[in-house]
């Protein structure tokens, strides 16, 4: 998956240090990231030495510190590439760093002013948090919890396609957690809302940070309880079908939790 690194980990503790010239800079303009395409097809970020101005420490990965910078001009071979396109142009490690940087960038961008009193916020010195010098409001990074669920009935799993989202591939039922509910209740509610089915035996699989949309995705499998007749929420879904584990119509892309969960079910290795 996106976040599975070959070695090391993304060190996202807030440990700001003074930038060095060869540290990496994540520079966003609207929905795009400034990158240079290397002859071998890999993408490269500009360095601190190339991008001046004010820098915000983001994280550390493979002994390189990453900083967020204000929008910079396209210079030399550096061009802005849409963030959503990066997964098709870059390896998972680059993509993971870019998506995490994007998530942080979006949060910093929308936390510049206090939502309670409107005064400009300042960054805390010790942790990743901005605070209001006027009313004391503390604003922590915003991460939206969402679930992905593989509904299982014997050797079949429920696959869906979203309505009107321009995403034509098969997916699993998914949705955001509401205030006041448990993740298990989110699973039950989303399955009921989207396909009108009751489920039981909800078991956790894995999670995935999904920085492109500011989410944390939590994957579950569960078993159908009772009738298997689908009542489709046509506002959310274009279709929902049962598929046998031996004839699944999608392959793992090595990137998304959804695809991995479908593959794992095909192999019969889902938590029982
Ligand atoms: Zn305030």
Coordinates of C-alpha atoms and ligand atoms in Angstrom, one line a residue:
X1 CA 0.0 0.0 0.0
X2 CA 0.9 3.6 -0.3
X3 CA 2.4 3.9 3.2
X4 CA 4.3 0.6 3.1
X5 CA 7.9 1.8 2.8
X6 CA 10.8 -0.5 1.8
X7 CA 12.7 0.7 4.8
X8 CA 12.4 3.1 7.6
X9 CA 9.3 5.1 8.3
X10 CA 7.9 8.5 7.8
X11 CA 8.9 10.3 11.0
X12 CA 6.0 12.6 11.5
X13 CA 6.7 13.8 15.0
X14 CA 6.9 17.5 15.2
X15 CA 10.7 18.0 15.7
X16 CA 11.4 21.2 13.8
X17 CA 15.1 21.8 13.0
X18 CA 16.9 24.4 11.0
X19 CA 16.6 23.6 7.3
X20 CA 19.8 22.5 5.4
X21 CA 20.4 23.4 1.8
X22 CA 19.8 19.8 0.6
X23 CA 16.5 19.2 2.5
X24 CA 13.4 18.7 0.4
X25 CA 10.7 21.3 -0.2
X26 CA 7.0 20.6 -0.8
X27 CA 5.7 23.6 -2.7
X28 CA 2.0 23.5 -3.6
X29 CA 0.1 25.8 -6.0
X30 CA -3.7 25.2 -5.9
X31 CA -4.0 21.4 -6.3
X32 CA -0.5 20.8 -7.7
X33 CA 3.0 20.1 -6.4
X34 CA 6.3 21.6 -7.8
X35 CA 8.5 18.7 -9.1
X36 CA 11.2 17.9 -11.6
X37 CA 10.9 14.8 -13.8
X38 CA 14.2 13.0 -14.0
X39 CA 15.3 11.1 -17.2
X40 CA 14.6 7.8 -15.5
X41 CA 10.9 8.9 -15.0
X42 CA 11.3 9.5 -11.2
X43 CA 10.1 12.8 -9.7
X44 CA 12.3 15.0 -7.6
X45 CA 11.4 17.8 -5.2
X46 CA 13.2 21.1 -5.1
X47 CA 15.6 21.6 -2.2
X48 CA 15.9 24.3 0.4
X49 CA 18.9 25.7 -1.4
X50 CA 16.7 26.3 -4.5
X51 CA 13.5 27.6 -2.8
X52 CA 13.9 30.6 -0.5
X53 CA 11.4 32.2 1.7
X54 CA 9.6 31.1 4.8
X55 CA 9.6 27.3 5.5
X56 CA 7.4 25.2 7.7
X57 CA 8.9 21.9 9.0
X58 CA 6.7 19.0 7.9
X59 CA 8.4 15.6 8.6
X60 CA 11.5 13.5 8.1
X61 CA 11.9 10.6 5.8
X62 CA 15.0 8.5 5.0
X63 CA 17.3 11.1 6.6
X64 CA 15.8 14.0 4.7
X65 CA 13.8 16.8 6.3
X66 CA 10.8 18.0 4.4
X67 CA 9.5 21.5 4.6
X68 CA 6.4 23.3 3.3
X69 CA 7.0 26.5 1.4
X70 CA 4.9 29.2 0.0
X71 CA 4.0 29.0 -3.6
X72 CA 7.1 29.4 -5.8
X73 CA 7.5 30.1 -9.6
X74 CA 8.1 27.3 -12.0
X75 CA 11.8 27.6 -12.8
X76 CA 14.2 25.5 -14.8
X77 CA 12.8 22.0 -15.2
X78 CA 10.5 22.3 -12.2
X79 CA 6.8 22.1 -13.0
X80 CA 3.5 21.9 -11.1
X81 CA 1.9 18.4 -11.4
X82 CA -1.6 17.9 -10.0
X83 CA -1.4 16.0 -6.7
X84 CA -4.0 13.4 -7.8
X85 CA -1.9 12.6 -10.8
X86 CA 1.2 11.8 -8.7
X87 CA 0.2 8.2 -8.1
X88 CA 0.5 7.5 -11.8
X89 CA 3.8 9.3 -12.1
X90 CA 5.7 8.5 -9.0
X91 CA 6.6 5.5 -6.7
X92 CA 4.7 4.9 -3.5
X93 CA 7.4 6.5 -1.3
X94 CA 7.4 9.7 -3.2
X95 CA 3.6 9.7 -3.3
X96 CA 3.3 9.0 0.4
X97 CA 5.6 11.9 1.2
X98 CA 3.7 14.2 -1.2
X99 CA 0.2 13.1 0.1
X100 CA 1.3 13.6 3.7
X101 CA 2.8 17.0 2.8
X102 CA -0.4 17.9 1.0
X103 CA -2.5 17.0 4.0
X104 CA -0.3 19.1 6.3
X105 CA -0.3 22.0 3.8
X106 CA -4.1 22.0 3.5
X107 CA -4.4 22.0 7.3
X108 CA -1.9 24.8 7.8
X109 CA -3.6 26.8 5.1
X110 CA -7.1 26.5 6.7
X111 CA -5.8 27.1 10.2
X112 CA -4.2 30.5 9.7
X113 CA -7.0 32.2 11.6
X114 CA -8.9 31.3 14.7
X115 CA -12.3 29.9 13.9
X116 CA -13.6 31.1 17.2
X117 CA -12.6 34.8 17.2
X118 CA -10.9 35.4 13.8
X119 CA -7.5 36.4 15.1
X120 CA -4.4 35.2 13.2
X121 CA -3.0 32.0 14.8
X122 CA 0.6 31.2 15.8
X123 CA 2.4 27.8 15.7
X124 CA 3.0 26.1 19.1
X125 CA 6.7 25.6 19.9
X126 CA 6.5 22.1 21.1
X127 CA 3.9 20.2 19.1
X128 CA 2.1 20.3 15.8
X129 CA -0.7 22.6 16.8
X130 CA -1.6 26.2 16.1
X131 CA -3.1 28.4 18.8
X132 CA -4.9 31.7 19.0
X133 CA -3.0 34.4 21.0
X134 CA -6.3 36.1 21.7
X135 CA -8.7 33.5 23.0
X136 CA -6.4 30.5 23.6
X137 CA -8.2 28.3 21.0
X138 CA -5.9 25.3 20.2
X139 CA -6.2 23.8 16.7
X140 CA -4.8 20.4 16.1
X141 CA -4.3 18.7 12.7
X142 CA -7.6 17.7 11.3
X143 CA -7.9 14.0 10.2
X144 CA -11.3 12.7 9.1
X145 CA -12.0 9.1 10.2
X146 CA -13.6 7.0 7.6
X147 CA -14.3 3.2 7.2
X148 CA -13.9 0.8 4.3
X149 CA -15.9 -2.4 4.7
X150 CA -15.8 -5.7 2.9
X151 CA -19.3 -7.2 3.4
X152 CA -18.9 -11.0 3.2
X153 CA -21.5 -13.7 2.6
X154 CA -19.8 -17.1 2.4
X155 CA -17.4 -16.9 -0.5
X156 CA -18.9 -13.7 -1.9
X157 CA -18.0 -10.1 -1.2
X158 CA -20.0 -6.9 -1.9
X159 CA -18.3 -4.7 -4.5
X160 CA -19.7 -1.3 -5.5
X161 CA -19.2 1.5 -7.9
X162 CA -19.6 5.1 -6.9
X163 CA -22.2 7.3 -8.5
X164 CA -21.1 10.5 -10.2
X165 CA -17.6 10.6 -8.9
X166 CA -15.8 9.8 -12.1
X167 CA -14.4 6.7 -10.5
X168 CA -15.4 3.8 -12.6
X169 CA -13.5 1.1 -10.8
X170 CA -14.9 -1.4 -8.3
X171 CA -14.7 -0.3 -4.7
X172 CA -15.9 -1.4 -1.2
X173 CA -18.6 0.3 0.8
X174 CA -17.1 3.3 2.6
X175 CA -18.1 6.3 4.6
X176 CA -17.2 8.8 7.3
X177 CA -17.6 8.3 11.0
X178 CA -20.3 10.6 12.5
X179 CA -19.8 12.4 15.8
X180 CA -21.0 10.2 18.6
X181 CA -20.7 6.8 17.0
X182 CA -18.2 4.0 17.2
X183 CA -16.3 2.7 14.2
X184 CA -18.4 -0.5 14.4
X185 CA -21.6 1.6 14.3
X186 CA -20.2 3.5 11.3
X187 CA -19.8 0.1 9.5
X188 CA -23.3 -1.0 10.3
X189 CA -24.8 2.4 9.4
X190 CA -22.9 2.8 6.1
X191 CA -23.8 -0.7 4.9
X192 CA -27.4 -0.2 5.8
X193 CA -27.5 3.3 4.1
X194 CA -25.7 2.3 0.9
X195 CA -27.1 -1.2 0.2
X196 CA -29.8 -1.9 2.8
X197 CA -28.1 -4.9 4.4
X198 CA -27.6 -5.9 8.1
X199 CA -24.1 -7.1 9.1
X200 CA -22.5 -8.8 12.1
X201 CA -19.1 -10.1 13.2
X202 CA -17.3 -6.9 12.4
X203 CA -13.5 -7.4 12.4
X204 CA -10.7 -4.9 11.9
X205 CA -8.2 -5.4 9.1
X206 CA -5.8 -2.4 8.6
X207 CA -5.7 1.3 8.3
X208 CA -4.3 3.7 5.7
X209 CA -3.6 7.4 5.8
X210 CA -5.3 9.0 2.9
X211 CA -3.8 12.5 2.8
X212 CA -5.1 13.4 -0.6
X213 CA -8.6 13.9 1.0
X214 CA -7.4 14.5 4.6
X215 CA -8.7 11.1 5.8
X216 CA -7.6 8.1 7.9
X217 CA -9.2 5.0 6.4
X218 CA -9.9 2.0 8.6
X219 CA -10.6 -1.3 6.9
X220 CA -13.1 -3.9 8.3
X221 CA -14.6 -7.1 7.1
X222 CA -18.0 -8.2 8.3
X223 CA -20.6 -10.9 7.6
X224 CA -24.0 -10.5 6.1
X225 CA -26.8 -11.0 8.6
X226 CA -30.1 -12.3 7.1
X227 CA -31.4 -11.4 3.7
X228 CA -28.9 -10.6 0.9
X229 CA -31.2 -8.5 -1.3
X230 CA -29.5 -5.2 -2.1
X231 CA -31.5 -1.9 -1.8
X232 CA -29.1 0.5 -3.5
X233 CA -28.7 4.2 -2.4
X234 CA -28.6 5.6 -5.9
X235 CA -27.3 9.0 -4.7
X236 CA -24.2 7.3 -3.4
X237 CA -23.7 4.2 -5.6
X238 CA -24.1 3.3 -9.3
X239 CA -24.1 -0.4 -8.5
X240 CA -23.5 -3.0 -5.7
X241 CA -23.0 -6.6 -6.6
X242 CA -21.9 -9.8 -4.9
X243 CA -18.8 -11.3 -6.4
X244 CA -17.3 -14.8 -5.7
X245 CA -13.8 -14.8 -4.3
X246 CA -12.6 -16.8 -7.3
X247 CA -13.8 -14.3 -9.9
X248 CA -13.0 -10.8 -8.6
X249 CA -13.0 -8.2 -11.3
X250 CA -10.2 -6.0 -9.9
X251 CA -6.5 -6.5 -9.1
X252 CA -4.4 -5.1 -6.3
X253 CA -2.7 -1.8 -7.4
X254 CA -0.2 -2.0 -4.5
X255 CA -1.5 1.5 -3.5
X256 CA -4.9 1.5 -1.9
X257 CA -6.4 -0.3 1.1
X258 CA -9.5 -1.0 -0.9
X259 CA -7.6 -3.0 -3.6
X260 CA -5.6 -4.8 -1.0
X261 CA -8.7 -5.9 0.9
X262 CA -10.3 -7.2 -2.3
X263 CA -7.2 -9.2 -3.1
X264 CA -6.9 -10.6 0.4
X265 CA -10.5 -11.7 0.3
X266 CA -9.7 -13.4 -3.1
X267 CA -6.9 -15.3 -1.4
X268 CA -9.2 -16.3 1.4
X269 CA -6.8 -14.6 3.9
X270 CA -9.2 -12.0 5.4
X271 CA -9.6 -12.1 9.2
X272 CA -12.4 -14.6 10.0
Ligands
LIG1 ZN1 -9.3 33.0 19.0

